[in-house]
CSV table of C-alpha atoms in Angstrom, one decimal:
chain,number,residue,atom,x,y,z
A,2,UNK,CA,26.3,-14.6,7.8
A,3,UNK,CA,27.8,-15.9,4.5
A,4,UNK,CA,26.5,-13.5,1.9
A,5,UNK,CA,27.2,-15.7,-1.0
A,6,UNK,CA,25.1,-18.6,0.6
A,7,UNK,CA,22.3,-16.0,1.4
A,8,UNK,CA,22.1,-14.9,-2.2
A,9,UNK,CA,22.5,-18.5,-3.5
A,10,UNK,CA,19.6,-19.7,-1.6
A,11,UNK,CA,17.6,-16.5,-2.2
A,12,UNK,CA,17.6,-17.2,-5.9
A,13,UNK,CA,16.7,-20.9,-5.3
A,14,UNK,CA,13.5,-19.8,-3.3
A,15,UNK,CA,12.8,-17.0,-5.8
A,16,UNK,CA,12.7,-19.7,-8.6
A,17,UNK,CA,10.6,-22.2,-6.5
A,18,UNK,CA,7.7,-19.5,-6.1
A,19,UNK,CA,7.8,-18.6,-9.7
A,20,UNK,CA,7.5,-22.0,-10.7
A,21,UNK,CA,4.8,-22.9,-8.4
A,22,UNK,CA,1.3,-22.6,-9.9
A,23,UNK,CA,-0.8,-21.6,-6.9
A,24,UNK,CA,1.9,-18.9,-6.1
A,25,UNK,CA,1.9,-17.5,-9.6
A,26,UNK,CA,-1.8,-17.2,-9.1
A,27,UNK,CA,-1.1,-15.2,-6.3
A,28,UNK,CA,1.4,-13.2,-7.1
A,29,UNK,CA,1.0,-12.5,-10.8
A,30,UNK,CA,-2.4,-13.5,-12.3
A,31,UNK,CA,-4.7,-12.4,-9.8
A,32,UNK,CA,-3.0,-8.7,-9.6
A,33,UNK,CA,-2.8,-8.3,-13.2
A,34,UNK,CA,-6.2,-9.3,-13.8
A,35,UNK,CA,-7.3,-7.0,-11.1
A,36,UNK,CA,-5.6,-4.1,-12.8
A,37,UNK,CA,-7.3,-4.8,-15.9
A,38,UNK,CA,-10.8,-5.1,-14.4
A,39,UNK,CA,-10.4,-1.8,-12.5
A,40,UNK,CA,-9.0,0.1,-15.2
A,41,UNK,CA,-11.2,-1.0,-18.0
A,42,UNK,CA,-14.3,-1.4,-16.4
A,43,UNK,CA,-16.6,0.8,-14.3
A,44,UNK,CA,-18.1,-2.4,-12.5
A,45,UNK,CA,-16.3,-1.2,-9.4
A,46,UNK,CA,-16.5,2.4,-8.4
A,47,UNK,CA,-13.3,4.3,-7.9
A,48,UNK,CA,-12.8,7.7,-6.4
A,49,UNK,CA,-10.5,9.4,-8.8
A,50,UNK,CA,-8.7,12.5,-7.5
A,51,UNK,CA,-8.9,15.7,-9.9
A,52,UNK,CA,-5.7,15.6,-11.9
A,53,UNK,CA,-5.7,11.5,-11.9
A,54,UNK,CA,-7.0,8.8,-13.9
A,55,UNK,CA,-8.6,5.6,-13.1
A,56,UNK,CA,-5.5,3.6,-13.8
A,57,UNK,CA,-3.5,5.8,-11.4
A,58,UNK,CA,-6.1,4.7,-8.8
A,59,UNK,CA,-6.1,1.3,-10.0
A,60,UNK,CA,-2.6,1.0,-9.9
A,61,UNK,CA,-2.1,2.3,-6.3
A,62,UNK,CA,-4.8,-0.3,-5.1
A,63,UNK,CA,-3.6,-3.2,-7.0
A,64,UNK,CA,0.2,-2.5,-6.1
A,65,UNK,CA,-1.0,-2.9,-2.6
A,66,UNK,CA,-2.7,-6.0,-3.0
A,67,UNK,CA,0.3,-7.6,-4.7
A,68,UNK,CA,2.5,-6.9,-1.8
A,69,UNK,CA,0.0,-8.5,0.5
A,70,UNK,CA,-0.2,-11.7,-1.9
A,71,UNK,CA,3.6,-12.0,-2.4
A,72,UNK,CA,4.8,-11.0,0.9
A,73,UNK,CA,2.3,-12.4,3.4
A,74,UNK,CA,-0.1,-15.0,1.8
A,75,UNK,CA,2.4,-16.8,-0.3
A,76,UNK,CA,5.5,-16.4,2.1
A,77,UNK,CA,3.1,-17.9,5.2
A,78,UNK,CA,2.0,-20.7,3.1
A,79,UNK,CA,5.4,-21.6,1.8
A,80,UNK,CA,6.8,-21.6,5.3
A,81,UNK,CA,4.1,-23.7,6.8
A,82,UNK,CA,4.4,-26.4,4.1
A,83,UNK,CA,8.2,-26.1,4.4
A,84,UNK,CA,8.2,-26.8,7.9
A,85,UNK,CA,5.7,-29.9,7.8
A,86,UNK,CA,7.8,-31.4,4.9
A,87,UNK,CA,10.7,-31.0,7.2
A,88,UNK,CA,12.4,-28.6,4.5
A,89,UNK,CA,13.4,-26.1,7.1
A,90,UNK,CA,15.1,-28.8,9.2
A,91,UNK,CA,17.0,-30.1,6.4
A,92,UNK,CA,18.3,-26.3,5.4
A,93,UNK,CA,19.5,-26.1,9.1
A,94,UNK,CA,21.8,-28.9,8.8
A,95,UNK,CA,23.5,-27.1,5.9
A,96,UNK,CA,26.0,-24.2,6.5
A,97,UNK,CA,23.0,-21.8,6.3
A,98,UNK,CA,22.5,-20.7,9.9
A,99,UNK,CA,18.7,-19.7,10.9
A,100,UNK,CA,19.2,-16.1,10.5
A,101,UNK,CA,20.6,-16.8,6.7
A,102,UNK,CA,17.6,-19.1,6.1
A,103,UNK,CA,15.2,-16.0,7.2
A,104,UNK,CA,17.4,-13.5,5.3
A,105,UNK,CA,17.4,-15.6,2.2
A,106,UNK,CA,13.7,-16.1,2.0
A,107,UNK,CA,13.0,-12.4,2.8
A,108,UNK,CA,15.4,-11.3,0.1
A,109,UNK,CA,13.7,-14.0,-2.4
A,110,UNK,CA,10.2,-12.4,-1.5
A,111,UNK,CA,11.3,-8.9,-1.9
A,112,UNK,CA,12.8,-9.9,-5.4
A,113,UNK,CA,9.5,-11.4,-6.5
A,114,UNK,CA,7.4,-8.0,-5.1
A,115,UNK,CA,9.8,-5.9,-7.4
A,116,UNK,CA,9.4,-7.8,-10.3
A,117,UNK,CA,5.6,-7.9,-9.8
A,118,UNK,CA,5.7,-4.0,-9.2
A,119,UNK,CA,7.5,-3.7,-12.5
A,120,UNK,CA,5.2,-5.7,-14.6
A,121,UNK,CA,2.2,-4.0,-13.2
A,122,UNK,CA,3.7,-0.8,-13.7
A,123,UNK,CA,4.4,-1.7,-17.3
A,124,UNK,CA,1.0,-3.1,-17.8
A,125,UNK,CA,-0.5,0.4,-16.3
A,126,UNK,CA,1.8,2.2,-18.7
A,127,UNK,CA,0.4,0.5,-21.6
A,128,UNK,CA,-3.1,1.4,-20.1
A,129,UNK,CA,-2.0,5.3,-19.7
A,130,UNK,CA,-0.4,5.5,-16.6
A,131,UNK,CA,2.7,7.8,-16.5
A,132,UNK,CA,5.3,8.0,-13.6
A,133,UNK,CA,5.8,11.0,-11.4
A,134,UNK,CA,8.2,12.6,-9.0
A,135,UNK,CA,6.7,10.6,-6.4
A,136,UNK,CA,7.1,7.4,-7.7
A,137,UNK,CA,10.4,6.8,-6.3
A,138,UNK,CA,9.1,7.3,-2.8
A,139,UNK,CA,6.2,4.8,-3.6
A,140,UNK,CA,8.3,2.4,-4.4
A,141,UNK,CA,10.0,2.9,-0.8
A,142,UNK,CA,6.6,2.3,0.6
A,143,UNK,CA,6.2,-0.9,-1.6
A,144,UNK,CA,9.5,-2.3,0.0
A,145,UNK,CA,8.4,-1.1,3.6
A,146,UNK,CA,5.1,-3.1,2.8
A,147,UNK,CA,6.8,-6.1,1.6
A,148,UNK,CA,9.2,-6.1,4.7
A,149,UNK,CA,6.0,-5.8,7.1
A,150,UNK,CA,4.0,-8.3,5.5
A,151,UNK,CA,7.1,-10.6,5.2
A,152,UNK,CA,7.3,-10.3,8.9
A,153,UNK,CA,3.6,-11.1,9.5
A,154,UNK,CA,3.8,-13.8,6.9
A,155,UNK,CA,6.6,-15.7,8.9
A,156,UNK,CA,4.8,-15.3,12.1
A,157,UNK,CA,1.5,-17.0,10.6
A,158,UNK,CA,3.8,-19.7,8.9
A,159,UNK,CA,5.6,-20.4,11.9
A,160,UNK,CA,2.7,-20.4,14.5
A,161,UNK,CA,0.2,-22.7,12.5
A,162,UNK,CA,-0.2,-26.1,11.2
A,163,UNK,CA,0.5,-26.0,7.2
A,164,UNK,CA,-3.3,-26.6,6.5
A,165,UNK,CA,-4.5,-24.0,9.1
A,166,UNK,CA,-2.1,-21.6,7.3
A,167,UNK,CA,-3.1,-22.2,3.9
A,168,UNK,CA,-6.6,-21.7,5.0
A,169,UNK,CA,-5.9,-18.6,7.3
A,170,UNK,CA,-3.7,-16.9,4.7
A,171,UNK,CA,-6.1,-17.3,1.9
A,172,UNK,CA,-8.9,-16.1,4.0
A,173,UNK,CA,-7.3,-13.2,5.1
A,174,UNK,CA,-6.0,-12.3,1.7
A,175,UNK,CA,-9.6,-12.1,0.3
A,176,UNK,CA,-10.8,-10.1,3.2
A,177,UNK,CA,-7.8,-7.8,2.7
A,178,UNK,CA,-8.6,-7.6,-0.6
A,179,UNK,CA,-12.2,-6.8,-0.5
A,180,UNK,CA,-12.5,-4.8,2.7
A,181,UNK,CA,-8.7,-4.1,3.9
A,182,UNK,CA,-8.3,-0.7,2.6
A,183,UNK,CA,-6.3,-2.2,-0.6
A,184,UNK,CA,-8.5,-1.5,-3.6
A,185,UNK,CA,-11.1,0.5,-1.7
A,186,UNK,CA,-9.7,3.1,0.9
A,187,UNK,CA,-10.7,2.4,4.3
A,188,UNK,CA,-12.5,6.0,4.2
A,189,UNK,CA,-15.1,4.6,1.9
A,190,UNK,CA,-16.1,2.1,4.3
A,191,UNK,CA,-19.2,2.6,7.1
A,192,UNK,CA,-18.0,4.5,10.3
A,193,UNK,CA,-16.8,2.2,12.7
A,194,UNK,CA,-15.3,-0.4,10.2
A,195,UNK,CA,-13.4,2.4,8.5
A,196,UNK,CA,-11.7,3.3,11.8
A,197,UNK,CA,-10.7,-0.4,12.3
A,198,UNK,CA,-9.7,-0.9,8.8
A,199,UNK,CA,-7.5,2.3,8.8
A,200,UNK,CA,-5.4,0.8,11.4
A,201,UNK,CA,-4.5,-2.3,9.4
A,202,UNK,CA,-1.1,-2.4,7.5
A,203,UNK,CA,-3.0,-3.0,4.2
A,204,UNK,CA,-4.9,0.2,4.5
A,205,UNK,CA,-1.7,2.1,5.5
A,206,UNK,CA,0.0,0.9,2.3
A,207,UNK,CA,-3.0,1.6,0.0
A,208,UNK,CA,-3.4,4.9,1.3
A,209,UNK,CA,0.1,5.8,1.1
A,210,UNK,CA,0.3,4.6,-2.7
A,211,UNK,CA,-2.9,6.5,-3.7
A,212,UNK,CA,-1.5,9.5,-2.1
A,213,UNK,CA,1.9,9.0,-4.3
A,214,UNK,CA,0.7,7.7,-7.4
A,215,UNK,CA,-3.0,9.0,-7.6
A,216,UNK,CA,-2.5,12.5,-5.9
A,217,UNK,CA,-5.1,11.5,-3.3
A,218,UNK,CA,-5.0,13.1,0.1
A,219,UNK,CA,-3.4,11.5,2.9
A,220,UNK,CA,-0.8,11.6,5.6
A,221,UNK,CA,2.3,9.7,4.7
A,222,UNK,CA,3.7,9.8,8.1
A,223,UNK,CA,0.8,8.1,9.7
A,224,UNK,CA,0.9,5.4,7.0
A,225,UNK,CA,4.4,4.8,7.8
A,226,UNK,CA,4.0,4.7,11.5
A,227,UNK,CA,1.2,2.0,11.1
A,228,UNK,CA,3.3,-0.1,8.9
A,229,UNK,CA,6.2,0.0,11.3
A,230,UNK,CA,4.2,-0.9,14.4
A,231,UNK,CA,2.8,-3.6,12.4
A,232,UNK,CA,6.5,-4.7,11.1
A,233,UNK,CA,7.6,-4.6,14.9
A,234,UNK,CA,4.7,-7.0,16.0
A,235,UNK,CA,5.6,-9.2,13.1
A,236,UNK,CA,9.1,-9.5,13.4
A,237,UNK,CA,8.3,-10.1,17.3
A,238,UNK,CA,6.0,-12.7,16.7
A,239,UNK,CA,7.8,-14.4,14.2
A,240,UNK,CA,11.0,-14.6,16.4
A,241,UNK,CA,8.8,-16.7,19.0
A,242,UNK,CA,7.5,-19.1,16.7
């Protein structure tokens, strides 16, 4: 695998993502708007642990939403439409191997997620959030979440037609936003639903970030295990599509 070619393609993919209006809406505008609404308004009730502030809890959930939007929804849609347009087949005629193409797209997605994270943390800082010792570990979970949802995004984008991918990816994003354990913890949902949602990667990521950034009680080992299992499922499925 030629590293320089991968980096060049990753840079190109990242530029395409940030220049696309729909992708920009998913990756930046919605997470920023959600952070502002959750922090400045009491319209949505948030469970704020003692010693933490509303912005701490809001940032934790919004970071999880941002990872889902970029690493899953945006990636799945772009892969689906690239397949339909023949862009991926065209790339296959270049010196880039299949592995290089996947690595470049994954790297581009990770860069977008990290930029999202920095911007959201900067805005949260203006709103009163202050990083702590656990912030570095939270960043590790953000990266892990991006890799897991990236694998799931590749799997979805490679399995369905472009139009179906668009509908399913956007639909799942809304479901995970509203009831996937991102903004609202799985534990706050009704009993049987909470059990099911607690097994989702979105809930594991949200819980881990709340534990690290908002001093919520949680089990980081369990969260990491759930993410790892979903990552394996996504990677195996993507490899077969």
